[in-house]
């Protein structure tokens, strides 16, 4: 297996799937695979993929495997190239994350997603989010006593509550919302704060930098849930739901956040960092992706059904 296409619906702005795509390509290159990328929406992240990593936009008609994020990419690419398709599903709610029935194999990034796919009738391999541990690493130790908090939350309401809690404890508060003030080199900012608050990939990146974390935010597709202050004992439970806050589903007020911040222990950051290095390192996760791709055969029945559906639709268009 040499030629690999990594496909993602959008690479215009910063986000979890965009950062994941960059990290995946970065690791594949390091392992000497020939890689190209595909997206419908070019922008900030695709520019970095081309300039920083030297990777080209899709130019071939055949690849050994397409590692695809988002069902839209598979639907389009199946009509244009010959390949085996492995879809990674990053969530259970967003329409783009739902399994495309003509993919050849599926990867779930959490136990929750794997269970979701099983209920829909799809077998999948569980591979947790991969983090570049050479980029996201401990550069500056967090203070023994909590002095600063970084929020990577995406809602005004969440950041307002965190700010109120920080003011009550006389803590320095900073927030970066990818939709308002996105920053690429977020690892440098993480390393200048003692504790980080967010969901999903933001949590993993903070953990990789040796930071204690609080799982909390409010997203448009889900209620304002939280798993709270994370330690190594609660981590495995939170991982089941991709550190989304949907394991414990706590509802936090500013007073609740104050109590969570008081749980701060700098040593927890080191335990969390060790877990990331051992279990989420992208170098290991990519090896697992390659194993899945090698073991997955192109589903000839799915391929036949796809082409039959395509030809049927083309025939209808000609006669309409």
mmCIF file of C-alpha atoms in Angstrom:
data_model
loop_
_atom_site.group_PDB
_atom_site.id
_atom_site.type_symbol
_atom_site.label_atom_id
_atom_site.label_comp_id
_atom_site.label_asym_id
_atom_site.label_seq_id
_atom_site.Cartn_x
_atom_site.Cartn_y
_atom_site.Cartn_z
ATOM 1 C CA UNK A 1 0.000 0.000 0.000
ATOM 2 C CA UNK A 2 1.659 3.210 -1.204
ATOM 3 C CA UNK A 3 -0.780 5.750 -2.630
ATOM 4 C CA UNK A 4 -3.203 7.223 -0.103
ATOM 5 C CA UNK A 5 -5.786 9.972 -0.473
ATOM 6 C CA UNK A 6 -6.982 11.743 2.682
ATOM 7 C CA UNK A 7 -10.399 13.325 2.130
ATOM 8 C CA UNK A 8 -12.282 15.839 4.274
ATOM 9 C CA UNK A 9 -15.396 17.830 3.425
ATOM 10 C CA UNK A 10 -13.924 21.206 4.422
ATOM 11 C CA UNK A 11 -10.439 22.513 5.146
ATOM 12 C CA UNK A 12 -11.303 26.192 5.026
ATOM 13 C CA UNK A 13 -11.089 27.023 8.737
ATOM 14 C CA UNK A 14 -9.728 25.561 11.962
ATOM 15 C CA UNK A 15 -11.634 22.740 13.627
ATOM 16 C CA UNK A 16 -11.333 19.259 15.034
ATOM 17 C CA UNK A 17 -11.653 17.300 11.792
ATOM 18 C CA UNK A 18 -9.409 19.781 9.970
ATOM 19 C CA UNK A 19 -6.651 19.449 12.570
ATOM 20 C CA UNK A 20 -7.119 15.677 12.541
ATOM 21 C CA UNK A 21 -6.674 15.657 8.748
ATOM 22 C CA UNK A 22 -3.465 17.685 8.947
ATOM 23 C CA UNK A 23 -2.117 15.433 11.703
ATOM 24 C CA UNK A 24 -2.973 12.274 9.771
ATOM 25 C CA UNK A 25 -1.273 13.485 6.586
ATOM 26 C CA UNK A 26 1.757 14.633 8.572
ATOM 27 C CA UNK A 27 2.183 11.165 10.070
ATOM 28 C CA UNK A 28 1.624 9.326 6.772
ATOM 29 C CA UNK A 29 4.371 11.390 5.148
ATOM 30 C CA UNK A 30 6.715 10.565 7.997
ATOM 31 C CA UNK A 31 6.086 6.876 7.306
ATOM 32 C CA UNK A 32 6.991 7.432 3.614
ATOM 33 C CA UNK A 33 3.553 6.964 2.082
ATOM 34 C CA UNK A 34 2.655 8.854 -1.098
ATOM 35 C CA UNK A 35 -0.175 11.128 0.012
ATOM 36 C CA UNK A 36 -2.565 13.573 -1.615
ATOM 37 C CA UNK A 37 -5.627 15.286 -0.198
ATOM 38 C CA UNK A 38 -9.159 16.158 -1.267
ATOM 39 C CA UNK A 39 -11.670 18.692 0.004
ATOM 40 C CA UNK A 40 -14.641 20.645 -1.300
ATOM 41 C CA UNK A 41 -13.642 23.794 0.589
ATOM 42 C CA UNK A 42 -10.036 24.979 0.476
ATOM 43 C CA UNK A 43 -8.691 27.585 2.856
ATOM 44 C CA UNK A 44 -6.490 28.025 5.903
ATOM 45 C CA UNK A 45 -5.834 24.344 6.651
ATOM 46 C CA UNK A 46 -5.515 23.133 3.045
ATOM 47 C CA UNK A 47 -3.028 25.963 2.444
ATOM 48 C CA UNK A 48 -0.957 24.724 5.380
ATOM 49 C CA UNK A 49 -1.155 21.144 4.074
ATOM 50 C CA UNK A 50 0.222 22.266 0.724
ATOM 51 C CA UNK A 51 2.815 24.763 1.967
ATOM 52 C CA UNK A 52 3.999 23.131 5.209
ATOM 53 C CA UNK A 53 3.724 19.481 4.197
ATOM 54 C CA UNK A 54 4.271 19.769 0.432
ATOM 55 C CA UNK A 55 1.142 17.746 -0.376
ATOM 56 C CA UNK A 56 -0.881 18.170 -3.567
ATOM 57 C CA UNK A 57 -4.601 18.206 -4.173
ATOM 58 C CA UNK A 58 -6.004 14.995 -5.713
ATOM 59 C CA UNK A 59 -4.413 14.327 -9.115
ATOM 60 C CA UNK A 60 -4.820 10.567 -9.654
ATOM 61 C CA UNK A 61 -7.672 8.343 -10.786
ATOM 62 C CA UNK A 62 -6.610 5.437 -8.592
ATOM 63 C CA UNK A 63 -5.420 5.119 -4.974
ATOM 64 C CA UNK A 64 -4.737 2.118 -2.790
ATOM 65 C CA UNK A 65 -7.023 3.565 -0.150
ATOM 66 C CA UNK A 66 -8.989 6.703 0.606
ATOM 67 C CA UNK A 67 -9.028 7.603 4.303
ATOM 68 C CA UNK A 68 -12.189 9.677 4.346
ATOM 69 C CA UNK A 69 -13.720 12.026 6.864
ATOM 70 C CA UNK A 70 -17.372 12.912 6.158
ATOM 71 C CA UNK A 71 -19.804 10.940 4.023
ATOM 72 C CA UNK A 72 -19.979 13.616 1.310
ATOM 73 C CA UNK A 73 -16.415 12.952 0.229
ATOM 74 C CA UNK A 74 -17.030 9.246 -0.373
ATOM 75 C CA UNK A 75 -20.242 9.906 -2.268
ATOM 76 C CA UNK A 76 -18.400 12.236 -4.645
ATOM 77 C CA UNK A 77 -15.097 10.394 -4.960
ATOM 78 C CA UNK A 78 -16.663 7.011 -5.729
ATOM 79 C CA UNK A 79 -17.884 8.485 -8.980
ATOM 80 C CA UNK A 80 -14.440 9.778 -9.915
ATOM 81 C CA UNK A 81 -11.686 7.463 -8.706
ATOM 82 C CA UNK A 82 -10.958 3.775 -8.183
ATOM 83 C CA UNK A 83 -10.076 2.975 -4.579
ATOM 84 C CA UNK A 84 -10.896 1.242 -1.344
ATOM 85 C CA UNK A 85 -12.741 3.625 1.020
ATOM 86 C CA UNK A 86 -12.359 3.727 4.802
ATOM 87 C CA UNK A 87 -14.621 6.235 6.546
ATOM 88 C CA UNK A 88 -13.783 7.695 9.950
ATOM 89 C CA UNK A 89 -16.871 8.718 11.914
ATOM 90 C CA UNK A 90 -16.082 11.406 14.491
ATOM 91 C CA UNK A 91 -19.496 11.804 16.084
ATOM 92 C CA UNK A 92 -23.058 10.553 16.371
ATOM 93 C CA UNK A 93 -25.069 13.737 15.740
ATOM 94 C CA UNK A 94 -23.658 15.758 12.785
ATOM 95 C CA UNK A 95 -25.095 14.675 9.396
ATOM 96 C CA UNK A 96 -21.593 14.624 7.839
ATOM 97 C CA UNK A 97 -20.452 12.021 10.384
ATOM 98 C CA UNK A 98 -23.123 9.456 9.529
ATOM 99 C CA UNK A 99 -21.826 6.305 7.779
ATOM 100 C CA UNK A 100 -22.020 6.228 3.995
ATOM 101 C CA UNK A 101 -23.424 2.853 3.025
ATOM 102 C CA UNK A 102 -21.034 2.348 0.101
ATOM 103 C CA UNK A 103 -17.801 2.735 2.090
ATOM 104 C CA UNK A 104 -15.728 -0.459 2.376
ATOM 105 C CA UNK A 105 -14.828 -0.066 6.042
ATOM 106 C CA UNK A 106 -15.465 2.179 9.027
ATOM 107 C CA UNK A 107 -13.450 3.593 11.927
ATOM 108 C CA UNK A 108 -15.096 4.881 15.105
ATOM 109 C CA UNK A 109 -13.161 7.354 17.262
ATOM 110 C CA UNK A 110 -14.980 6.441 20.493
ATOM 111 C CA UNK A 111 -17.024 3.682 22.080
ATOM 112 C CA UNK A 112 -20.112 5.853 21.710
ATOM 113 C CA UNK A 113 -19.579 6.186 17.950
ATOM 114 C CA UNK A 114 -18.853 2.469 17.595
ATOM 115 C CA UNK A 115 -22.111 1.628 19.378
ATOM 116 C CA UNK A 116 -23.958 4.108 17.144
ATOM 117 C CA UNK A 117 -22.578 2.446 14.006
ATOM 118 C CA UNK A 118 -23.449 -1.011 15.321
ATOM 119 C CA UNK A 119 -27.055 0.057 15.869
ATOM 120 C CA UNK A 120 -27.152 1.250 12.259
ATOM 121 C CA UNK A 121 -25.834 -2.105 11.064
ATOM 122 C CA UNK A 122 -22.170 -1.229 10.401
ATOM 123 C CA UNK A 123 -19.131 -3.035 11.767
ATOM 124 C CA UNK A 124 -16.288 -0.698 12.694
ATOM 125 C CA UNK A 125 -12.800 -0.585 14.187
ATOM 126 C CA UNK A 126 -12.231 1.562 17.262
ATOM 127 C CA UNK A 127 -9.265 3.938 16.886
ATOM 128 C CA UNK A 128 -9.114 6.838 19.313
ATOM 129 C CA UNK A 129 -8.172 10.348 18.176
ATOM 130 C CA UNK A 130 -4.529 10.703 17.189
ATOM 131 C CA UNK A 131 -2.385 13.549 18.559
ATOM 132 C CA UNK A 132 1.021 14.695 17.310
ATOM 133 C CA UNK A 133 2.954 14.293 20.552
ATOM 134 C CA UNK A 134 6.039 15.934 19.043
ATOM 135 C CA UNK A 135 4.038 19.131 18.555
ATOM 136 C CA UNK A 136 1.721 18.966 21.556
ATOM 137 C CA UNK A 137 4.088 18.409 24.447
ATOM 138 C CA UNK A 138 5.090 19.849 27.799
ATOM 139 C CA UNK A 139 7.200 22.981 27.239
ATOM 140 C CA UNK A 140 6.482 24.736 30.526
ATOM 141 C CA UNK A 141 5.225 23.065 33.678
ATOM 142 C CA UNK A 142 1.884 24.267 35.079
ATOM 143 C CA UNK A 143 2.134 26.164 38.362
ATOM 144 C CA UNK A 144 1.730 24.205 41.623
ATOM 145 C CA UNK A 145 -1.192 26.510 42.464
ATOM 146 C CA UNK A 146 -3.758 27.448 39.826
ATOM 147 C CA UNK A 147 -3.126 30.945 38.419
ATOM 148 C CA UNK A 148 -4.476 30.877 34.849
ATOM 149 C CA UNK A 149 -7.233 29.240 32.810
ATOM 150 C CA UNK A 150 -7.497 28.812 29.040
ATOM 151 C CA UNK A 151 -10.911 28.199 27.496
ATOM 152 C CA UNK A 152 -11.179 26.554 24.085
ATOM 153 C CA UNK A 153 -14.978 26.544 24.304
ATOM 154 C CA UNK A 154 -17.210 27.550 21.408
ATOM 155 C CA UNK A 155 -20.085 29.303 23.117
ATOM 156 C CA UNK A 156 -20.490 32.792 24.593
ATOM 157 C CA UNK A 157 -22.523 31.371 27.453
ATOM 158 C CA UNK A 158 -19.816 28.884 28.423
ATOM 159 C CA UNK A 159 -17.045 31.479 28.279
ATOM 160 C CA UNK A 160 -19.106 33.963 30.280
ATOM 161 C CA UNK A 161 -19.610 31.384 33.046
ATOM 162 C CA UNK A 162 -15.918 30.446 33.054
ATOM 163 C CA UNK A 163 -14.881 34.101 33.166
ATOM 164 C CA UNK A 164 -17.187 34.698 36.127
ATOM 165 C CA UNK A 165 -15.697 31.703 37.961
ATOM 166 C CA UNK A 166 -12.150 32.893 37.232
ATOM 167 C CA UNK A 167 -12.924 36.394 38.501
ATOM 168 C CA UNK A 168 -14.238 34.914 41.741
ATOM 169 C CA UNK A 169 -10.952 33.019 42.219
ATOM 170 C CA UNK A 170 -8.761 35.858 40.941
ATOM 171 C CA UNK A 171 -7.451 33.771 38.025
ATOM 172 C CA UNK A 172 -6.142 34.992 34.673
ATOM 173 C CA UNK A 173 -8.665 34.010 31.996
ATOM 174 C CA UNK A 174 -8.069 33.658 28.235
ATOM 175 C CA UNK A 175 -10.295 32.178 25.575
ATOM 176 C CA UNK A 176 -9.816 31.166 21.960
ATOM 177 C CA UNK A 177 -12.930 30.313 19.960
ATOM 178 C CA UNK A 178 -12.115 28.848 16.537
ATOM 179 C CA UNK A 179 -15.087 30.778 15.076
ATOM 180 C CA UNK A 180 -14.007 34.152 16.493
ATOM 181 C CA UNK A 181 -10.254 34.254 17.148
ATOM 182 C CA UNK A 182 -8.727 31.046 15.747
ATOM 183 C CA UNK A 183 -5.028 30.345 16.290
ATOM 184 C CA UNK A 184 -2.967 27.565 14.704
ATOM 185 C CA UNK A 185 -0.098 27.368 17.196
ATOM 186 C CA UNK A 186 -2.453 26.684 20.082
ATOM 187 C CA UNK A 187 0.120 24.428 21.782
ATOM 188 C CA UNK A 188 2.146 27.524 22.700
ATOM 189 C CA UNK A 189 -0.881 29.143 24.336
ATOM 190 C CA UNK A 190 -1.771 25.942 26.179
ATOM 191 C CA UNK A 191 1.733 25.825 27.630
ATOM 192 C CA UNK A 192 1.287 29.353 29.005
ATOM 193 C CA UNK A 193 -1.765 28.392 31.074
ATOM 194 C CA UNK A 194 -2.198 26.062 34.022
ATOM 195 C CA UNK A 195 -5.570 24.525 33.172
ATOM 196 C CA UNK A 196 -7.586 24.148 29.957
ATOM 197 C CA UNK A 197 -11.356 23.895 29.495
ATOM 198 C CA UNK A 198 -13.001 22.449 26.377
ATOM 199 C CA UNK A 199 -14.331 19.352 24.655
ATOM 200 C CA UNK A 200 -12.998 16.582 22.432
ATOM 201 C CA UNK A 201 -9.765 17.197 20.584
ATOM 202 C CA UNK A 202 -9.042 20.367 22.579
ATOM 203 C CA UNK A 203 -8.948 18.228 25.709
ATOM 204 C CA UNK A 204 -6.546 15.702 24.163
ATOM 205 C CA UNK A 205 -4.184 18.421 22.945
ATOM 206 C CA UNK A 206 -4.154 20.039 26.388
ATOM 207 C CA UNK A 207 -3.515 16.675 28.039
ATOM 208 C CA UNK A 208 -0.599 16.079 25.663
ATOM 209 C CA UNK A 209 0.884 19.361 26.914
ATOM 210 C CA UNK A 210 0.702 18.117 30.507
ATOM 211 C CA UNK A 211 -2.270 20.280 31.479
ATOM 212 C CA UNK A 212 -5.084 19.442 33.885
ATOM 213 C CA UNK A 213 -8.419 19.868 32.101
ATOM 214 C CA UNK A 214 -12.104 20.453 32.695
ATOM 215 C CA UNK A 215 -14.508 18.949 30.164
ATOM 216 C CA UNK A 216 -17.200 21.554 29.549
ATOM 217 C CA UNK A 217 -18.790 23.557 26.730
ATOM 218 C CA UNK A 218 -22.060 24.200 24.970
ATOM 219 C CA UNK A 219 -22.473 23.140 21.331
ATOM 220 C CA UNK A 220 -25.271 23.861 18.857
ATOM 221 C CA UNK A 221 -26.029 20.157 18.384
ATOM 222 C CA UNK A 222 -26.144 19.217 22.090
ATOM 223 C CA UNK A 223 -27.154 20.553 25.476
ATOM 224 C CA UNK A 224 -24.598 22.228 27.711
ATOM 225 C CA UNK A 225 -23.026 19.130 29.227
ATOM 226 C CA UNK A 226 -19.864 18.579 31.232
ATOM 227 C CA UNK A 227 -17.774 15.764 32.687
ATOM 228 C CA UNK A 228 -15.969 18.224 34.921
ATOM 229 C CA UNK A 229 -12.404 18.125 36.216
ATOM 230 C CA UNK A 230 -10.619 15.163 34.724
ATOM 231 C CA UNK A 231 -8.219 12.827 36.441
ATOM 232 C CA UNK A 232 -6.817 9.506 35.307
ATOM 233 C CA UNK A 233 -9.634 7.619 37.086
ATOM 234 C CA UNK A 234 -12.435 9.410 35.239
ATOM 235 C CA UNK A 235 -10.607 9.654 31.906
ATOM 236 C CA UNK A 236 -11.514 6.183 30.644
ATOM 237 C CA UNK A 237 -15.211 6.862 31.229
ATOM 238 C CA UNK A 238 -15.089 10.236 29.497
ATOM 239 C CA UNK A 239 -13.220 8.705 26.555
ATOM 240 C CA UNK A 240 -16.241 6.513 25.829
ATOM 241 C CA UNK A 241 -17.992 9.679 24.654
ATOM 242 C CA UNK A 242 -14.905 11.351 23.138
ATOM 243 C CA UNK A 243 -14.565 13.677 26.151
ATOM 244 C CA UNK A 244 -17.731 15.440 24.986
ATOM 245 C CA UNK A 245 -19.318 15.849 28.407
ATOM 246 C CA UNK A 246 -21.987 13.298 27.517
ATOM 247 C CA UNK A 247 -20.755 10.639 29.941
ATOM 248 C CA UNK A 248 -21.714 12.358 33.199
ATOM 249 C CA UNK A 249 -23.847 15.090 31.572
ATOM 250 C CA UNK A 250 -23.335 17.540 34.411
ATOM 251 C CA UNK A 251 -25.039 20.928 34.194
ATOM 252 C CA UNK A 252 -22.590 23.558 35.447
ATOM 253 C CA UNK A 253 -23.305 27.002 36.835
ATOM 254 C CA UNK A 254 -20.533 29.482 37.634
ATOM 255 C CA UNK A 255 -20.569 28.186 41.217
ATOM 256 C CA UNK A 256 -20.108 24.620 39.957
ATOM 257 C CA UNK A 257 -17.179 25.744 37.813
ATOM 258 C CA UNK A 258 -15.579 27.388 40.836
ATOM 259 C CA UNK A 259 -15.764 24.068 42.679
ATOM 260 C CA UNK A 260 -14.241 22.237 39.694
ATOM 261 C CA UNK A 261 -11.393 24.739 39.428
ATOM 262 C CA UNK A 262 -10.633 24.194 43.110
ATOM 263 C CA UNK A 263 -9.869 20.534 42.314
ATOM 264 C CA UNK A 264 -6.760 21.612 40.399
ATOM 265 C CA UNK A 265 -3.689 19.488 40.947
ATOM 266 C CA UNK A 266 -0.711 20.077 38.653
ATOM 267 C CA UNK A 267 0.325 16.425 39.020
ATOM 268 C CA UNK A 268 -2.872 15.337 37.247
ATOM 269 C CA UNK A 269 -1.528 16.971 34.081
ATOM 270 C CA UNK A 270 1.484 14.662 34.028
ATOM 271 C CA UNK A 271 -0.697 11.561 34.439
ATOM 272 C CA UNK A 272 -2.934 12.703 31.600
ATOM 273 C CA UNK A 273 0.077 13.462 29.400
ATOM 274 C CA UNK A 274 1.481 9.962 29.935
ATOM 275 C CA UNK A 275 -1.872 8.495 28.915
ATOM 276 C CA UNK A 276 -1.886 10.469 25.658
ATOM 277 C CA UNK A 277 1.663 9.426 24.800
ATOM 278 C CA UNK A 278 0.829 5.760 25.392
ATOM 279 C CA UNK A 279 -2.670 5.646 23.872
ATOM 280 C CA UNK A 280 -3.299 8.584 21.509
ATOM 281 C CA UNK A 281 0.050 9.114 19.794
ATOM 282 C CA UNK A 282 -0.684 9.608 16.072
ATOM 283 C CA UNK A 283 2.322 7.459 15.133
ATOM 284 C CA UNK A 284 0.606 4.436 16.673
ATOM 285 C CA UNK A 285 -2.901 5.368 15.511
ATOM 286 C CA UNK A 286 -1.775 5.637 11.882
ATOM 287 C CA UNK A 287 -0.312 2.145 12.076
ATOM 288 C CA UNK A 288 -3.726 0.915 13.137
ATOM 289 C CA UNK A 289 -5.383 2.739 10.220
ATOM 290 C CA UNK A 290 -3.019 1.036 7.796
ATOM 291 C CA UNK A 291 -3.804 -2.340 9.386
ATOM 292 C CA UNK A 292 -7.538 -1.705 8.978
ATOM 293 C CA UNK A 293 -7.033 -0.662 5.345
ATOM 294 C CA UNK A 294 -4.979 -3.762 4.546
ATOM 295 C CA UNK A 295 -7.475 -6.118 6.161
ATOM 296 C CA UNK A 296 -10.492 -4.484 4.503
ATOM 297 C CA UNK A 297 -11.384 -5.815 1.070
ATOM 298 C CA UNK A 298 -13.246 -3.797 -1.492
ATOM 299 C CA UNK A 299 -16.872 -4.809 -1.111
ATOM 300 C CA UNK A 300 -17.812 -5.915 -4.625
ATOM 301 C CA UNK A 301 -21.515 -6.126 -3.780
ATOM 302 C CA UNK A 302 -21.517 -2.568 -2.442
ATOM 303 C CA UNK A 303 -19.581 -1.472 -5.528
ATOM 304 C CA UNK A 304 -22.115 -3.103 -7.843
ATOM 305 C CA UNK A 305 -25.046 -1.545 -5.995
ATOM 306 C CA UNK A 306 -23.384 1.873 -6.102
ATOM 307 C CA UNK A 307 -22.731 1.744 -9.841
ATOM 308 C CA UNK A 308 -26.197 0.362 -10.520
ATOM 309 C CA UNK A 309 -27.723 3.253 -8.578
ATOM 310 C CA UNK A 310 -25.466 5.737 -10.395
ATOM 311 C CA UNK A 311 -26.313 4.409 -13.872
ATOM 312 C CA UNK A 312 -29.997 4.343 -13.000
ATOM 313 C CA UNK A 313 -29.864 7.985 -11.954
ATOM 314 C CA UNK A 314 -27.930 8.946 -15.109
ATOM 315 C CA UNK A 315 -30.529 7.176 -17.228
ATOM 316 C CA UNK A 316 -33.319 9.085 -15.488
ATOM 317 C CA UNK A 317 -31.510 12.387 -16.072
ATOM 318 C CA UNK A 318 -31.135 11.651 -19.783
ATOM 319 C CA UNK A 319 -34.848 10.931 -20.108
ATOM 320 C CA UNK A 320 -36.176 13.738 -17.930
#
